CSV table of C-alpha atoms and ligand atoms in Angstrom, one decimal:
chain,number,residue,atom,x,y,z
A,1,MET,CA,79.1,-164.6,46.8
A,2,THR,CA,81.7,-166.2,49.0
A,3,SER,CA,84.6,-167.7,47.1
A,4,PRO,CA,83.6,-171.3,46.5
A,5,ILE,CA,87.0,-172.7,47.5
A,6,THR,CA,86.8,-170.8,50.8
A,7,GLU,CA,83.4,-172.2,51.3
A,8,ALA,CA,84.4,-175.7,50.6
A,9,TYR,CA,87.3,-175.6,53.1
A,10,SER,CA,85.0,-174.1,55.7
A,11,TRP,CA,83.1,-177.4,55.7
A,12,VAL,CA,86.1,-179.3,57.0
A,13,GLU,CA,87.5,-176.6,59.4
A,14,SER,CA,85.9,-178.2,62.5
A,15,LEU,CA,86.8,-181.8,61.6
A,16,ASP,CA,89.2,-183.5,64.0
A,17,PRO,CA,92.8,-183.7,62.8
A,18,VAL,CA,92.7,-187.4,62.1
A,19,LYS,CA,89.6,-187.1,59.9
A,20,ARG,CA,91.1,-184.1,58.1
A,21,GLN,CA,94.3,-186.1,57.4
A,22,ASP,CA,92.2,-188.8,55.9
A,23,LEU,CA,90.2,-186.4,53.6
A,24,LEU,CA,90.3,-187.1,49.9
A,25,ASP,CA,90.5,-183.6,48.5
A,26,VAL,CA,89.2,-183.3,45.0
A,27,SER,CA,88.0,-179.8,45.4
A,28,GLN,CA,90.6,-177.5,44.0
A,29,ALA,CA,92.1,-177.8,40.5
A,30,VAL,CA,95.7,-178.1,41.5
A,31,PRO,CA,98.3,-180.7,40.4
A,32,GLY,CA,99.1,-183.0,43.3
A,33,TYR,CA,102.7,-183.4,42.2
A,34,PRO,CA,105.4,-180.7,42.5
A,35,PRO,CA,107.4,-179.0,39.7
A,36,PRO,CA,110.4,-181.2,38.7
A,37,GLN,CA,113.7,-181.0,40.6
A,38,SER,CA,115.4,-179.3,37.7
A,39,LEU,CA,112.8,-176.5,37.7
A,40,ARG,CA,113.0,-176.0,41.4
A,41,GLU,CA,116.8,-175.8,41.2
A,42,ALA,CA,116.5,-173.3,38.4
A,43,ILE,CA,114.2,-171.2,40.5
A,44,ALA,CA,116.6,-171.4,43.4
A,45,ARG,CA,119.5,-170.2,41.2
A,46,ALA,CA,117.3,-167.4,39.8
A,47,ALA,CA,116.5,-166.3,43.4
A,48,LEU,CA,120.2,-165.8,44.1
A,49,GLU,CA,120.5,-163.3,41.3
A,50,PRO,CA,120.0,-159.7,42.5
A,51,ALA,CA,118.4,-158.8,39.1
A,52,SER,CA,115.5,-161.3,39.8
A,53,ALA,CA,114.3,-159.0,42.7
A,54,ARG,CA,113.6,-156.2,40.3
A,55,TYR,CA,110.4,-155.2,38.5
A,56,THR,CA,110.1,-156.3,34.9
A,57,GLU,CA,108.2,-154.7,32.0
A,58,GLN,CA,104.5,-154.4,32.8
A,59,LEU,CA,103.5,-157.2,30.6
A,60,GLY,CA,106.5,-159.3,31.3
A,61,LEU,CA,110.0,-160.2,30.2
A,62,GLN,CA,110.5,-160.0,26.4
A,63,GLU,CA,112.2,-163.4,26.4
A,64,LEU,CA,109.2,-165.1,27.9
A,65,ARG,CA,106.8,-163.3,25.7
A,66,SER,CA,108.6,-164.5,22.6
A,67,GLU,CA,109.2,-168.0,23.9
A,68,LEU,CA,105.5,-168.3,24.6
A,69,ALA,CA,104.7,-166.9,21.2
A,70,GLN,CA,106.8,-169.6,19.6
A,71,ASP,CA,105.2,-172.2,21.7
A,72,ILE,CA,101.8,-171.1,20.5
A,73,GLN,CA,103.1,-171.0,16.9
A,74,ARG,CA,104.3,-174.7,17.3
A,75,LEU,CA,101.0,-175.9,18.8
A,76,TYR,CA,98.4,-173.9,16.9
A,77,ARG,CA,100.1,-173.5,13.5
A,78,PRO,CA,102.2,-176.7,13.1
A,79,ASP,CA,102.0,-176.6,9.3
A,80,GLU,CA,103.4,-173.1,9.1
A,81,ALA,CA,106.9,-173.5,7.6
A,82,THR,CA,108.0,-169.9,8.1
A,83,PRO,CA,106.6,-168.2,11.2
A,84,THR,CA,104.8,-164.9,10.5
A,85,SER,CA,106.9,-161.9,11.3
A,86,THR,CA,104.6,-160.4,13.9
A,87,PHE,CA,103.6,-163.4,16.0
A,88,PRO,CA,106.8,-165.0,17.3
A,89,ASP,CA,108.4,-161.8,18.4
A,90,GLY,CA,105.9,-161.8,21.3
A,91,SER,CA,104.3,-158.5,20.5
A,92,ASN,CA,100.9,-160.1,20.8
A,93,VAL,CA,101.7,-161.8,24.1
A,94,GLY,CA,101.4,-160.2,27.5
A,95,ILE,CA,102.5,-162.0,30.6
A,96,VAL,CA,100.4,-161.4,33.8
A,97,ALA,CA,100.1,-162.8,37.3
A,98,GLY,CA,98.0,-165.9,36.4
A,99,CYS,CA,95.1,-166.6,34.2
A,100,ASN,CA,92.6,-165.2,36.7
A,101,GLN,CA,94.3,-161.9,36.4
A,102,ALA,CA,94.4,-162.4,32.6
A,103,PHE,CA,90.6,-162.6,32.6
A,104,CYS,CA,90.3,-159.6,34.9
A,105,LEU,CA,92.5,-157.3,32.9
A,106,THR,CA,90.9,-158.5,29.6
A,107,VAL,CA,87.4,-157.7,30.8
A,108,MET,CA,88.5,-154.4,32.2
A,109,SER,CA,89.9,-153.5,28.9
A,110,LEU,CA,86.8,-154.5,26.9
A,111,THR,CA,83.8,-153.5,28.9
A,112,GLU,CA,82.1,-150.7,30.8
A,113,PRO,CA,79.5,-151.1,33.7
A,114,GLY,CA,76.1,-152.1,32.2
A,115,ASP,CA,77.7,-154.1,29.3
A,116,GLN,CA,76.9,-157.8,28.9
A,117,VAL,CA,79.2,-160.8,28.4
A,118,LEU,CA,78.0,-164.2,27.3
A,119,LEU,CA,79.0,-167.0,29.7
A,120,PRO,CA,78.2,-170.6,29.0
A,121,LEU,CA,76.9,-172.8,31.9
A,122,PRO,CA,78.3,-174.3,33.9
A,123,TYR,CA,80.7,-171.4,34.4
A,124,TYR,CA,84.1,-171.0,36.0
A,125,PHE,CA,83.0,-169.1,39.1
A,126,ASN,CA,85.8,-166.5,39.2
A,127,HIS,CA,84.6,-165.3,35.8
A,128,THR,CA,81.1,-164.5,37.0
A,129,MET,CA,82.4,-163.1,40.3
A,130,TRP,CA,84.7,-160.7,38.4
A,131,LEU,CA,81.9,-159.6,35.9
A,132,GLU,CA,79.6,-158.8,38.8
A,133,LEU,CA,82.3,-156.9,40.7
A,134,LEU,CA,82.7,-154.7,37.6
A,135,GLY,CA,79.0,-154.2,37.1
A,136,VAL,CA,79.1,-156.2,33.9
A,137,GLU,CA,76.0,-158.4,33.4
A,138,PRO,CA,76.8,-162.1,32.7
A,139,SER,CA,74.4,-163.5,30.1
A,140,TYR,CA,74.1,-167.3,30.7
A,141,LEU,CA,74.2,-169.7,27.9
A,142,PRO,CA,72.9,-173.2,28.8
A,143,ALA,CA,74.9,-176.2,27.7
A,144,LEU,CA,73.6,-179.2,25.9
A,145,THR,CA,74.7,-182.8,26.6
A,146,HIS,CA,76.2,-184.6,23.7
A,147,PRO,CA,76.4,-188.4,24.0
A,148,ARG,CA,79.8,-190.0,24.0
A,149,ALA,CA,81.0,-190.0,20.4
A,150,SER,CA,83.2,-192.8,19.1
A,151,GLY,CA,86.8,-192.3,20.4
A,152,GLU,CA,85.6,-190.2,23.3
A,153,THR,CA,85.8,-191.5,26.8
A,154,SER,CA,82.9,-189.5,28.2
A,155,PRO,CA,79.9,-187.5,27.3
A,156,GLN,CA,80.4,-183.8,26.4
A,157,LEU,CA,78.7,-180.7,27.7
A,158,LEU,CA,78.8,-178.2,24.9
A,159,PRO,CA,77.5,-174.6,24.6
A,160,ASP,CA,74.8,-174.1,22.0
A,161,ILE,CA,75.8,-171.7,19.2
A,162,GLU,CA,72.2,-170.9,18.1
A,163,ARG,CA,71.1,-170.1,21.6
A,164,ALA,CA,74.3,-167.9,21.9
A,165,ALA,CA,73.3,-166.0,18.8
A,166,SER,CA,69.9,-165.4,20.2
A,167,LEU,CA,71.3,-163.9,23.4
A,168,ILE,CA,73.5,-161.2,21.7
A,169,THR,CA,72.2,-157.7,22.3
A,170,GLU,CA,73.6,-154.3,21.6
A,171,ARG,CA,75.1,-154.3,25.1
A,172,THR,CA,77.1,-157.6,24.5
A,173,ARG,CA,80.9,-157.1,24.3
A,174,ALA,CA,82.3,-160.6,24.5
A,175,ILE,CA,81.7,-164.3,24.5
A,176,VAL,CA,83.8,-166.4,27.0
A,177,LEU,CA,84.7,-170.0,26.4
A,178,VAL,CA,86.8,-172.2,28.7
A,179,THR,CA,88.3,-175.2,26.9
A,180,PRO,CA,89.1,-177.8,28.2
A,181,ASN,CA,86.3,-176.7,30.4
A,182,ASN,CA,86.2,-176.1,34.1
A,183,PRO,CA,84.1,-177.6,35.7
A,184,SER,CA,82.9,-180.1,33.1
A,185,GLY,CA,86.3,-181.2,31.6
A,186,THR,CA,84.8,-181.0,28.2
A,187,VAL,CA,87.2,-180.3,25.4
A,188,TYR,CA,85.4,-178.2,22.8
A,189,PRO,CA,85.8,-179.5,19.2
A,190,PRO,CA,87.8,-177.1,17.0
A,191,GLU,CA,84.7,-176.7,14.7
A,192,LEU,CA,82.6,-175.4,17.6
A,193,ILE,CA,85.4,-173.0,18.7
A,194,GLU,CA,85.5,-171.8,15.0
A,195,ALA,CA,81.8,-171.3,14.9
A,196,PHE,CA,81.9,-169.2,18.1
A,197,TYR,CA,84.8,-167.2,16.6
A,198,ASP,CA,82.7,-166.5,13.5
A,199,LEU,CA,79.7,-165.5,15.6
A,200,ALA,CA,81.8,-163.1,17.7
A,201,ARG,CA,83.5,-161.7,14.6
A,202,GLU,CA,80.2,-161.2,12.8
A,203,HIS,CA,78.8,-159.2,15.8
A,204,GLY,CA,82.1,-157.3,16.5
A,205,LEU,CA,82.5,-159.0,19.8
A,206,ALA,CA,85.7,-160.4,21.4
A,207,LEU,CA,86.0,-164.2,21.9
A,208,ILE,CA,87.7,-164.7,25.2
A,209,LEU,CA,89.2,-168.2,25.1
A,210,ASP,CA,90.5,-169.5,28.5
A,211,GLU,CA,92.9,-172.4,27.7
A,212,THR,CA,94.3,-173.0,31.2
A,213,TYR,CA,94.0,-176.7,30.7
A,214,ARG,CA,95.1,-176.9,27.1
A,215,ASP,CA,98.1,-179.1,27.9
A,216,PHE,CA,95.9,-181.8,29.4
A,217,ARG,CA,93.9,-182.8,26.3
A,218,ASP,CA,93.7,-186.4,25.1
A,219,ASP,CA,95.7,-185.6,22.0
A,220,THR,CA,98.4,-183.2,20.8
A,221,SER,CA,96.6,-181.9,17.7
A,222,PRO,CA,96.0,-178.1,17.6
A,223,PRO,CA,93.1,-177.2,20.0
A,224,HIS,CA,91.7,-174.9,17.2
A,225,ARG,CA,92.9,-173.1,14.1
A,226,LEU,CA,91.9,-169.6,15.0
A,227,PHE,CA,95.5,-168.3,14.9
A,228,GLU,CA,95.5,-169.1,11.2
A,229,HIS,CA,93.1,-166.3,10.5
A,230,GLU,CA,95.1,-163.3,9.2
A,231,ASP,CA,93.0,-160.9,11.4
A,232,TRP,CA,92.6,-163.2,14.4
A,233,SER,CA,93.6,-160.5,16.9
A,234,GLN,CA,90.5,-158.4,15.9
A,235,THR,CA,88.4,-161.0,17.6
A,236,LEU,CA,90.4,-163.5,19.7
A,237,VAL,CA,91.7,-163.0,23.1
A,238,GLN,CA,93.4,-166.2,24.3
A,239,LEU,CA,94.2,-166.7,28.0
A,240,TYR,CA,96.7,-169.1,29.4
A,241,SER,CA,98.1,-170.2,32.7
A,242,PHE,CA,101.5,-171.6,33.7
A,243,SER,CA,100.0,-172.8,37.0
A,244,LYS,CA,98.9,-176.3,36.0
A,245,VAL,CA,101.3,-177.1,33.2
A,246,PHE,CA,104.5,-176.5,35.3
A,247,CYS,CA,102.9,-176.8,38.8
A,248,LEU,CA,103.6,-173.1,39.4
A,249,THR,CA,100.3,-172.2,41.1
A,250,GLY,CA,102.0,-170.1,43.8
A,251,TYR,CA,104.4,-168.3,41.4
A,252,ARG,CA,101.4,-166.6,39.7
A,253,VAL,CA,102.2,-166.6,36.0
A,254,GLY,CA,99.8,-166.5,33.1
A,255,ALA,CA,99.3,-164.8,29.7
A,256,ILE,CA,97.0,-162.9,27.4
A,257,THR,CA,97.5,-163.3,23.6
A,258,ALA,CA,95.6,-160.6,21.8
A,259,SER,CA,95.8,-157.5,19.7
A,260,THR,CA,98.5,-155.0,20.7
A,261,ALA,CA,95.7,-152.4,21.3
A,262,LEU,CA,94.1,-154.7,23.9
A,263,LEU,CA,97.5,-155.4,25.5
A,264,ASP,CA,98.2,-151.7,25.8
A,265,GLU,CA,94.9,-151.3,27.7
A,266,ALA,CA,95.8,-154.3,29.9
A,267,ALA,CA,99.3,-152.9,30.6
A,268,LYS,CA,97.7,-149.7,32.1
A,269,ALA,CA,95.6,-151.8,34.4
A,270,MET,CA,98.5,-154.0,35.2
A,271,ASP,CA,100.6,-151.0,36.1
A,272,CYS,CA,98.0,-150.0,38.7
A,273,VAL,CA,97.3,-153.4,40.2
A,274,ALA,CA,100.7,-155.1,40.4
A,275,ILE,CA,103.1,-153.1,38.2
A,276,CYS,CA,104.3,-156.4,36.7
A,277,PRO,CA,103.9,-160.1,37.1
A,278,PRO,CA,106.2,-161.8,39.6
A,279,HIS,CA,109.8,-161.8,38.2
A,280,ILE,CA,110.8,-165.2,39.7
A,281,GLY,CA,107.5,-166.7,38.4
A,282,GLN,CA,108.3,-165.5,34.9
A,283,LEU,CA,111.8,-167.0,35.0
A,284,ALA,CA,110.3,-170.3,36.2
A,285,ALA,CA,107.8,-170.2,33.3
A,286,LEU,CA,110.6,-169.5,30.8
A,287,GLU,CA,112.7,-172.4,32.1
A,288,GLY,CA,109.6,-174.6,31.8
A,289,LEU,CA,108.9,-173.7,28.2
A,290,ARG,CA,112.5,-174.2,27.3
A,291,THR,CA,113.2,-177.5,29.1
A,292,LEU,CA,110.1,-179.3,30.2
A,293,HIS,CA,108.5,-180.5,27.0
A,294,ASP,CA,108.8,-184.2,27.7
A,295,TRP,CA,107.9,-183.8,31.4
A,296,LYS,CA,104.8,-181.9,30.3
A,297,GLU,CA,103.9,-184.7,27.9
A,298,GLY,CA,104.3,-187.3,30.7
A,299,ASN,CA,101.8,-185.4,32.8
A,300,ARG,CA,99.3,-185.2,30.0
A,301,LYS,CA,99.4,-189.0,29.8
A,302,LEU,CA,99.2,-189.3,33.6
A,303,MET,CA,96.0,-187.2,33.7
A,304,LYS,CA,94.4,-189.2,30.9
A,305,SER,CA,95.2,-192.4,32.7
A,306,ARG,CA,93.6,-191.0,35.9
A,307,LEU,CA,90.5,-190.0,34.1
A,308,ASP,CA,90.2,-193.4,32.4
A,309,GLU,CA,90.7,-195.2,35.7
A,310,PHE,CA,88.2,-193.0,37.5
A,311,LEU,CA,85.5,-193.5,34.8
A,312,ARG,CA,86.1,-197.2,34.8
A,313,LEU,CA,85.9,-197.5,38.6
A,314,LEU,CA,82.8,-195.3,38.8
A,315,GLU,CA,81.0,-197.2,36.1
A,316,ALA,CA,81.8,-200.6,37.6
A,317,SER,CA,80.7,-199.5,41.0
A,318,ASP,CA,77.1,-198.7,39.9
A,319,CYS,CA,76.9,-196.4,42.9
A,320,GLY,CA,74.3,-193.9,41.8
A,321,TYR,CA,76.8,-191.2,40.9
A,322,ALA,CA,77.1,-190.8,37.1
A,323,VAL,CA,79.5,-188.9,34.9
A,324,ARG,CA,77.8,-186.0,33.1
A,325,ALA,CA,81.0,-184.9,31.4
A,326,ALA,CA,84.7,-185.4,32.0
A,327,GLY,CA,88.1,-184.6,30.6
A,328,ALA,CA,91.5,-182.9,31.3
A,329,TYR,CA,91.4,-182.2,35.1
A,330,PHE,CA,87.7,-182.8,35.9
A,331,ALA,CA,84.8,-185.1,36.2
A,332,TYR,CA,81.4,-183.4,36.5
A,333,VAL,CA,79.2,-186.0,38.2
A,334,SER,CA,75.5,-186.2,39.0
A,335,HIS,CA,74.6,-187.3,42.5
A,336,PRO,CA,71.7,-189.5,43.4
A,337,PHE,CA,70.1,-187.3,46.1
A,338,SER,CA,67.4,-185.5,44.1
A,339,GLN,CA,65.7,-184.1,47.2
A,340,GLU,CA,68.8,-182.3,48.3
A,341,SER,CA,70.8,-179.3,47.0
A,342,SER,CA,74.3,-180.0,45.7
A,343,SER,CA,75.8,-178.0,48.5
A,344,GLN,CA,74.0,-180.1,51.2
A,345,VAL,CA,75.4,-183.2,49.4
A,346,ALA,CA,78.9,-181.8,49.1
A,347,ARG,CA,79.0,-180.7,52.7
A,348,ARG,CA,77.8,-184.2,53.9
A,349,LEU,CA,80.4,-185.9,51.7
A,350,ALA,CA,83.1,-183.7,53.2
A,351,GLN,CA,82.0,-184.1,56.8
A,352,LYS,CA,80.8,-187.7,57.0
A,353,HIS,CA,82.5,-189.5,54.1
A,354,GLY,CA,85.9,-187.8,53.8
A,355,ILE,CA,85.5,-186.5,50.2
A,356,LEU,CA,86.0,-182.8,49.6
A,357,THR,CA,84.3,-181.8,46.3
A,358,LEU,CA,82.7,-178.6,44.9
A,359,SER,CA,78.9,-178.4,44.6
A,360,GLY,CA,77.3,-177.8,41.2
A,361,SER,CA,75.6,-174.8,42.6
A,362,MET,CA,79.0,-173.0,42.6
A,363,PHE,CA,79.1,-173.2,38.8
A,364,GLY,CA,75.8,-171.4,38.1
A,365,PRO,CA,72.0,-171.8,38.0
A,366,ASP,CA,70.5,-175.2,37.4
A,367,GLN,CA,73.6,-177.1,38.4
A,368,ASP,CA,72.3,-178.5,41.7
A,369,ALA,CA,72.2,-182.1,40.4
A,370,TYR,CA,76.0,-182.1,40.1
A,371,LEU,CA,79.4,-182.2,41.9
A,372,ARG,CA,82.8,-181.3,40.5
A,373,LEU,CA,85.7,-183.7,41.2
A,374,ALA,CA,89.1,-182.3,40.3
A,375,PHE,CA,91.2,-185.5,40.2
A,376,ALA,CA,94.5,-183.9,39.4
A,377,ASN,CA,95.1,-183.5,43.1
A,378,LEU,CA,94.7,-187.1,44.0
A,379,ASP,CA,97.1,-190.0,43.3
A,380,GLN,CA,95.6,-192.8,41.3
A,381,GLU,CA,96.1,-195.3,44.1
A,382,ALA,CA,93.5,-193.4,46.1
A,383,PHE,CA,90.8,-193.8,43.4
A,384,PRO,CA,89.4,-197.2,44.6
A,385,GLU,CA,88.9,-195.6,48.1
A,386,LEU,CA,87.3,-192.5,46.5
A,387,VAL,CA,84.8,-194.6,44.7
A,388,ALA,CA,84.2,-196.9,47.7
A,389,ARG,CA,83.4,-193.8,49.8
A,390,LEU,CA,81.0,-192.5,47.2
A,391,GLN,CA,79.4,-195.9,47.2
A,392,ARG,CA,79.1,-195.8,51.1
A,393,SER,CA,77.6,-192.4,51.0
A,394,THR,CA,74.5,-193.8,49.3
A,395,ALA,CA,74.0,-196.7,51.7
B,1,PLP,C1,89.4,-172.0,33.8
B,1,PLP,C2,90.4,-171.4,34.7
B,1,PLP,N1,90.9,-170.2,34.5
B,1,PLP,C3,91.9,-169.6,35.2
B,1,PLP,C4,92.3,-170.3,36.4
B,1,PLP,C5,93.3,-169.5,37.2
B,1,PLP,O1,94.6,-169.9,36.9
B,1,PLP,P1,95.8,-169.1,37.5
B,1,PLP,O2,96.4,-169.9,38.6
B,1,PLP,O3,96.8,-169.0,36.3
B,1,PLP,O4,95.3,-167.8,37.9
B,1,PLP,C6,91.8,-171.5,36.7
B,1,PLP,C7,92.3,-172.2,37.9
B,1,PLP,O5,91.7,-173.0,38.5
B,1,PLP,C8,90.8,-172.1,35.9
B,1,PLP,O6,90.3,-173.3,36.2
């Protein structure tokens, strides 16, 4: 499997420079705005310090580990008057070089070749690619559409718990959930996450929860209450990324929050692949956690307003493309060309209509009716043009 992002960019390689310039790129899930000036200045100051050039501990700077632990405590256990003694000291948090690496190290620590891991459809393609590279078998769990509930702006695409239970075998080691989801944008309700946690716990499996987009949910209530379980670390492995929240994609910082036993395993793998996460990236993440709360909140609202505007424009245009699910950074949209594969449609949109999207086929079997649009990369002023181009593509 070629990396989907590489494939998508190959569609526009041969376009003339004017057309490339004009491209509306909604393919990659990256923030279109930079880190704030204050963070860039802090990074520049850090770069001048000789100590910043050195390795750190394998799973990151102690200060960052405990700062993130406190951040988790505030978001997931807001009612806790006195923090528990083990959690905020950071001993359950490991810093790694981005959330993709967090997934890689976690799966390496939990599985052997021939094991199975449950992966809901549509999947985040790097998850399946890594499982296959390790010789671990992904076991696909189809999603069910839930109509728009009151208070929700779009339909939801949710993994089915009963189907998940039926897929567990003696070779299963973990269940993976991504919430808010990539590619569908669906934010899983806390009760559903809790049900998956119970299922994993009952079968002695790990629940790997990728929360890369947790800072871009509609509201600020706790995404789930799993950290309130006394023995959460026996089951839960939470993965996080600093890439989107502080626009640090190139600095490569993410985290694993898990049992100390799992972190010990991950540290061994980390020592071999990278020794430690990038030092400067860690300092940037630390500065972000300490100083960018309000800025982060502004971006959460910005993303919500982009999503609402996109949904409004698409619905009003009646252009044959329809939102299957949406939220956080993404809209997962069905296209009107039933006789064509999603990759044919996506390639034509890129080459003829100046819209770079990812095809549903990149997100697993039975996804050919869809395209993923990552609107975080596009200013809201460009949305009318985006929808107009979608409309023209059906003429
Ligand atoms: C669900 C999910 N997990 C992980 C990542 C990778 O994040 P990072 O840049 O921290 O490696 C992404 C990036 O697009 C993602 O969408």
